[in-house]
């Protein structure tokens, strides 16, 4: 029979960066597909048909563990034309017939997966901002709290103190536009420094790790504050939004997300929390 091979393979570290790859120009690239990131954060296998260098490719992402600790994710892929040719090329060759059927069924599963993927997105992503929501945040932070080996991890709770008043004064539709603009600004300003979530209607949470010291946290806090310095289009004749930023460093004393968020809320609501 003919051997089944892959066209490319990547090893992705726990920061979502491709460390090694058969496609050398991809080394150092970051994974940006939110559905793939979702699966990796939850340590789930994931397969998808997507565009790779202008061609459709079938990709499978599998978490890799060593002695119970996740060290990264292995991604393997094959051009869909090669993939289907390999599937049909082995038909009629004894035991490979079954393999061909399984492969073709796998393609069909991937195609129909879009239906369940949309349900997954509803469960884990905020429809207004497309940011990970509070459900995603709780699972993500729970895993980070449990990982004692990660050095220097913290959250920023970003609270818009006067947003509710503005929301009532201008209407909820305008309020939604402002929230979407804030989310876009935060994503642009914070880039790949950490993970941003929409926690509640008027609060965001930003997670960072492996920073050097408190000065690094202060720098991030200033970046977040600067997002609100520029006037918002719908608030030209109104007061600007005043952010409160609470910072909580995740120490061993935190056993769950609820305790962590309680401190985050109290810090962001206290004077001088910025």
Short mmCIF file of C-alpha atoms in Angstrom, two decimals:
data_model
loop_
_atom_site.label_atom_id
_atom_site.label_comp_id
_atom_site.label_asym_id
_atom_site.label_seq_id
_atom_site.Cartn_x
_atom_site.Cartn_y
_atom_site.Cartn_z
CA UNK A 1 0.00 0.00 0.00
CA UNK A 2 0.95 3.68 -0.21
CA UNK A 3 2.12 5.55 2.87
CA UNK A 4 -0.07 8.39 4.17
CA UNK A 5 2.02 11.52 4.73
CA UNK A 6 1.56 15.13 5.75
CA UNK A 7 2.54 18.23 3.79
CA UNK A 8 3.57 20.32 6.80
CA UNK A 9 3.82 20.21 10.58
CA UNK A 10 4.25 22.85 13.30
CA UNK A 11 5.11 22.67 16.98
CA UNK A 12 3.35 25.49 18.85
CA UNK A 13 4.43 26.53 22.35
CA UNK A 14 2.11 27.48 25.21
CA UNK A 15 2.32 31.15 24.18
CA UNK A 16 0.74 30.23 20.81
CA UNK A 17 3.99 30.82 18.89
CA UNK A 18 5.30 28.36 16.28
CA UNK A 19 8.68 27.21 17.62
CA UNK A 20 9.50 24.66 14.91
CA UNK A 21 7.98 23.95 11.53
CA UNK A 22 8.63 22.15 8.28
CA UNK A 23 7.65 25.51 6.73
CA UNK A 24 10.64 27.55 7.90
CA UNK A 25 9.02 30.89 7.08
CA UNK A 26 6.30 30.14 9.66
CA UNK A 27 8.73 29.82 12.59
CA UNK A 28 8.04 32.66 15.02
CA UNK A 29 4.49 33.27 13.76
CA UNK A 30 1.67 33.46 16.29
CA UNK A 31 -1.58 31.51 16.03
CA UNK A 32 -4.45 33.96 15.66
CA UNK A 33 -7.49 31.81 14.79
CA UNK A 34 -9.78 32.21 17.80
CA UNK A 35 -11.32 28.74 17.45
CA UNK A 36 -7.87 27.12 17.38
CA UNK A 37 -6.79 29.21 20.39
CA UNK A 38 -9.96 28.16 22.20
CA UNK A 39 -9.17 24.48 21.66
CA UNK A 40 -5.53 24.91 22.68
CA UNK A 41 -6.40 26.73 25.89
CA UNK A 42 -8.87 23.96 26.79
CA UNK A 43 -6.33 21.25 25.82
CA UNK A 44 -8.68 19.82 23.20
CA UNK A 45 -7.95 18.24 19.83
CA UNK A 46 -9.17 20.36 16.93
CA UNK A 47 -9.37 19.93 13.17
CA UNK A 48 -10.26 22.41 10.48
CA UNK A 49 -10.01 23.16 6.78
CA UNK A 50 -8.38 26.57 6.29
CA UNK A 51 -6.27 28.60 3.88
CA UNK A 52 -2.52 27.94 4.05
CA UNK A 53 -0.39 29.94 1.61
CA UNK A 54 -3.29 30.34 -0.80
CA UNK A 55 -4.39 26.68 -0.74
CA UNK A 56 -7.02 24.85 1.26
CA UNK A 57 -5.47 22.53 3.81
CA UNK A 58 -6.86 20.06 6.31
CA UNK A 59 -5.18 20.68 9.69
CA UNK A 60 -5.28 18.79 12.97
CA UNK A 61 -4.14 20.33 16.29
CA UNK A 62 -3.23 17.96 19.13
CA UNK A 63 -2.04 18.96 22.64
CA UNK A 64 1.31 17.44 23.69
CA UNK A 65 1.92 16.42 27.30
CA UNK A 66 5.11 15.26 29.02
CA UNK A 67 4.76 13.77 32.50
CA UNK A 68 1.30 15.26 32.84
CA UNK A 69 2.36 18.80 31.88
CA UNK A 70 1.41 20.39 28.58
CA UNK A 71 4.50 21.51 26.65
CA UNK A 72 2.74 22.72 23.50
CA UNK A 73 0.55 21.73 20.56
CA UNK A 74 1.41 19.71 17.46
CA UNK A 75 -0.26 20.81 14.23
CA UNK A 76 -0.12 18.64 11.12
CA UNK A 77 -1.70 19.41 7.78
CA UNK A 78 -2.13 18.31 4.23
CA UNK A 79 -3.31 20.06 1.08
CA UNK A 80 -6.95 19.04 0.60
CA UNK A 81 -6.29 17.93 -3.01
CA UNK A 82 -3.45 15.68 -1.87
CA UNK A 83 -5.55 14.61 1.09
CA UNK A 84 -8.51 13.47 -1.00
CA UNK A 85 -6.25 11.92 -3.66
CA UNK A 86 -4.54 9.86 -0.97
CA UNK A 87 -7.92 8.84 0.40
CA UNK A 88 -9.30 7.62 -2.92
CA UNK A 89 -5.97 6.27 -4.20
CA UNK A 90 -5.92 3.47 -1.64
CA UNK A 91 -9.47 2.26 -2.32
CA UNK A 92 -9.42 -1.37 -3.41
CA UNK A 93 -6.13 -2.16 -1.70
CA UNK A 94 -7.16 -4.54 1.04
CA UNK A 95 -7.12 -3.10 4.52
CA UNK A 96 -6.61 0.45 3.16
CA UNK A 97 -10.23 0.54 2.01
CA UNK A 98 -11.33 1.03 5.59
CA UNK A 99 -8.69 3.71 6.06
CA UNK A 100 -9.99 5.57 2.99
CA UNK A 101 -13.53 5.55 4.29
CA UNK A 102 -12.37 6.92 7.64
CA UNK A 103 -10.35 9.69 5.96
CA UNK A 104 -13.24 10.78 3.75
CA UNK A 105 -15.59 10.70 6.72
CA UNK A 106 -13.09 12.90 8.56
CA UNK A 107 -13.33 15.52 5.80
CA UNK A 108 -17.12 15.45 5.99
CA UNK A 109 -16.96 15.85 9.77
CA UNK A 110 -14.74 18.90 9.40
CA UNK A 111 -17.14 20.45 6.88
CA UNK A 112 -20.14 19.93 9.16
CA UNK A 113 -18.15 21.04 12.20
CA UNK A 114 -18.92 24.67 11.32
CA UNK A 115 -22.39 24.18 12.79
CA UNK A 116 -21.09 23.15 16.21
CA UNK A 117 -18.30 25.74 15.98
CA UNK A 118 -20.90 28.50 15.79
CA UNK A 119 -22.51 27.13 18.95
CA UNK A 120 -19.10 27.05 20.63
CA UNK A 121 -18.54 30.68 19.67
CA UNK A 122 -21.86 31.66 21.22
CA UNK A 123 -20.83 29.93 24.45
CA UNK A 124 -17.33 31.39 24.74
CA UNK A 125 -17.27 34.70 22.84
CA UNK A 126 -19.02 38.01 23.37
CA UNK A 127 -21.15 38.72 20.25
CA UNK A 128 -20.69 42.51 20.46
CA UNK A 129 -16.88 42.70 20.70
CA UNK A 130 -15.88 39.19 19.53
CA UNK A 131 -13.68 38.99 22.62
CA UNK A 132 -13.59 35.88 24.82
CA UNK A 133 -16.40 36.21 27.37
CA UNK A 134 -16.62 35.57 31.12
CA UNK A 135 -17.17 31.81 30.67
CA UNK A 136 -13.98 31.52 28.62
CA UNK A 137 -12.19 33.79 31.11
CA UNK A 138 -13.11 31.63 34.11
CA UNK A 139 -11.86 28.43 32.48
CA UNK A 140 -8.71 30.14 31.22
CA UNK A 141 -7.85 31.76 34.56
CA UNK A 142 -8.62 28.55 36.44
CA UNK A 143 -5.96 26.77 34.40
CA UNK A 144 -3.49 29.62 34.99
CA UNK A 145 -4.10 29.61 38.75
CA UNK A 146 -3.41 25.86 38.80
CA UNK A 147 -0.11 26.26 36.89
CA UNK A 148 2.24 27.05 39.75
CA UNK A 149 5.32 27.07 37.52
CA UNK A 150 4.26 30.22 35.66
CA UNK A 151 6.20 33.17 37.05
CA UNK A 152 4.64 36.57 37.67
CA UNK A 153 1.04 36.37 36.50
CA UNK A 154 -1.56 39.09 37.05
CA UNK A 155 -4.88 40.46 35.89
CA UNK A 156 -6.02 44.01 35.16
CA UNK A 157 -9.69 44.68 35.82
CA UNK A 158 -10.75 47.61 33.63
CA UNK A 159 -13.92 49.29 34.88
CA UNK A 160 -15.68 52.20 33.11
CA UNK A 161 -16.87 54.09 36.17
CA UNK A 162 -19.40 56.42 34.52
CA UNK A 163 -20.40 54.22 31.58
CA UNK A 164 -23.85 53.33 32.90
CA UNK A 165 -24.78 57.00 33.19
CA UNK A 166 -23.60 57.64 29.63
CA UNK A 167 -25.41 54.52 28.45
CA UNK A 168 -28.72 55.73 29.88
CA UNK A 169 -28.23 59.29 28.61
CA UNK A 170 -27.32 58.37 25.01
CA UNK A 171 -29.18 55.08 24.62
CA UNK A 172 -28.09 51.46 24.56
CA UNK A 173 -27.34 51.39 20.83
CA UNK A 174 -24.79 54.18 21.21
CA UNK A 175 -23.51 52.46 24.34
CA UNK A 176 -22.86 49.30 22.32
CA UNK A 177 -20.92 51.31 19.73
CA UNK A 178 -18.76 52.82 22.47
CA UNK A 179 -18.06 49.41 24.03
CA UNK A 180 -17.07 48.03 20.64
CA UNK A 181 -14.72 50.98 20.08
CA UNK A 182 -13.16 50.51 23.54
CA UNK A 183 -12.61 46.81 22.81
CA UNK A 184 -10.97 47.61 19.46
CA UNK A 185 -8.71 50.22 21.06
CA UNK A 186 -7.68 47.87 23.87
CA UNK A 187 -6.88 45.06 21.43
CA UNK A 188 -4.82 47.40 19.27
CA UNK A 189 -2.95 48.95 22.23
CA UNK A 190 -2.26 45.74 24.14
CA UNK A 191 -1.46 43.59 21.10
CA UNK A 192 0.13 40.29 22.08
CA UNK A 193 1.09 41.32 25.59
CA UNK A 194 -1.58 39.08 27.12
CA UNK A 195 -5.18 37.90 26.89
CA UNK A 196 -8.15 40.29 26.84
CA UNK A 197 -11.71 39.34 27.91
CA UNK A 198 -15.04 41.13 28.18
CA UNK A 199 -16.00 40.34 31.77
CA UNK A 200 -19.31 42.21 32.19
CA UNK A 201 -21.23 44.89 30.31
CA UNK A 202 -18.86 47.69 31.40
CA UNK A 203 -15.75 45.74 32.49
CA UNK A 204 -12.84 44.10 30.73
CA UNK A 205 -10.16 41.80 32.14
CA UNK A 206 -6.60 41.62 30.80
CA UNK A 207 -4.27 38.76 31.81
CA UNK A 208 -0.46 38.93 31.65
CA UNK A 209 2.35 36.61 32.72
CA UNK A 210 6.15 36.36 32.84
CA UNK A 211 6.63 40.11 33.40
CA UNK A 212 9.73 41.31 35.26
CA UNK A 213 8.40 43.43 38.12
CA UNK A 214 5.79 45.95 39.27
CA UNK A 215 7.20 48.56 36.88
CA UNK A 216 6.12 46.39 33.95
CA UNK A 217 2.59 46.25 35.38
CA UNK A 218 2.61 50.03 35.74
CA UNK A 219 3.59 50.39 32.07
CA UNK A 220 0.70 48.18 30.99
CA UNK A 221 -1.65 50.15 33.23
CA UNK A 222 -0.56 53.39 31.53
CA UNK A 223 -1.13 51.84 28.11
CA UNK A 224 -4.66 50.88 29.15
CA UNK A 225 -5.33 54.36 30.54
CA UNK A 226 -4.07 55.97 27.33
CA UNK A 227 -6.81 54.17 25.39
CA UNK A 228 -9.34 56.49 27.03
CA UNK A 229 -7.41 59.73 26.46
CA UNK A 230 -8.51 60.12 22.85
CA UNK A 231 -12.11 61.44 22.58
CA UNK A 232 -14.78 58.96 21.56
CA UNK A 233 -16.77 59.85 18.48
CA UNK A 234 -20.15 59.62 20.23
CA UNK A 235 -19.05 61.57 23.29
CA UNK A 236 -17.89 64.84 21.70
CA UNK A 237 -20.27 66.94 23.76
CA UNK A 238 -20.37 64.68 26.78
CA UNK A 239 -18.02 63.69 29.55
CA UNK A 240 -15.39 61.20 28.58
CA UNK A 241 -15.32 57.74 30.07
CA UNK A 242 -13.24 57.53 33.24
CA UNK A 243 -11.49 54.17 33.63
CA UNK A 244 -10.60 52.52 36.92
CA UNK A 245 -7.87 49.89 36.65
CA UNK A 246 -7.36 47.34 39.38
CA UNK A 247 -4.26 45.12 39.33
CA UNK A 248 -4.15 41.76 41.11
CA UNK A 249 -1.03 39.62 41.06
CA UNK A 250 -1.96 35.93 41.10
CA UNK A 251 -0.16 34.37 44.05
CA UNK A 252 -0.43 30.88 45.53
CA UNK A 253 -3.08 32.07 47.96
CA UNK A 254 -5.65 32.19 45.17
CA UNK A 255 -7.42 28.85 44.80
CA UNK A 256 -10.20 29.85 42.40
CA UNK A 257 -11.31 32.56 39.98
CA UNK A 258 -14.06 33.91 42.26
CA UNK A 259 -11.56 34.90 44.97
CA UNK A 260 -9.33 36.48 42.34
CA UNK A 261 -12.15 38.52 40.81
CA UNK A 262 -13.38 39.71 44.21
CA UNK A 263 -9.99 41.31 44.83
CA UNK A 264 -9.96 42.68 41.29
CA UNK A 265 -13.34 44.37 41.76
CA UNK A 266 -12.40 45.84 45.15
CA UNK A 267 -9.06 47.16 43.86
CA UNK A 268 -10.59 48.76 40.75
CA UNK A 269 -13.26 50.43 42.88
CA UNK A 270 -10.83 51.93 45.38
CA UNK A 271 -9.17 55.35 45.05
CA UNK A 272 -5.73 55.34 43.52
CA UNK A 273 -6.16 51.94 41.93
CA UNK A 274 -4.87 53.21 38.61
#
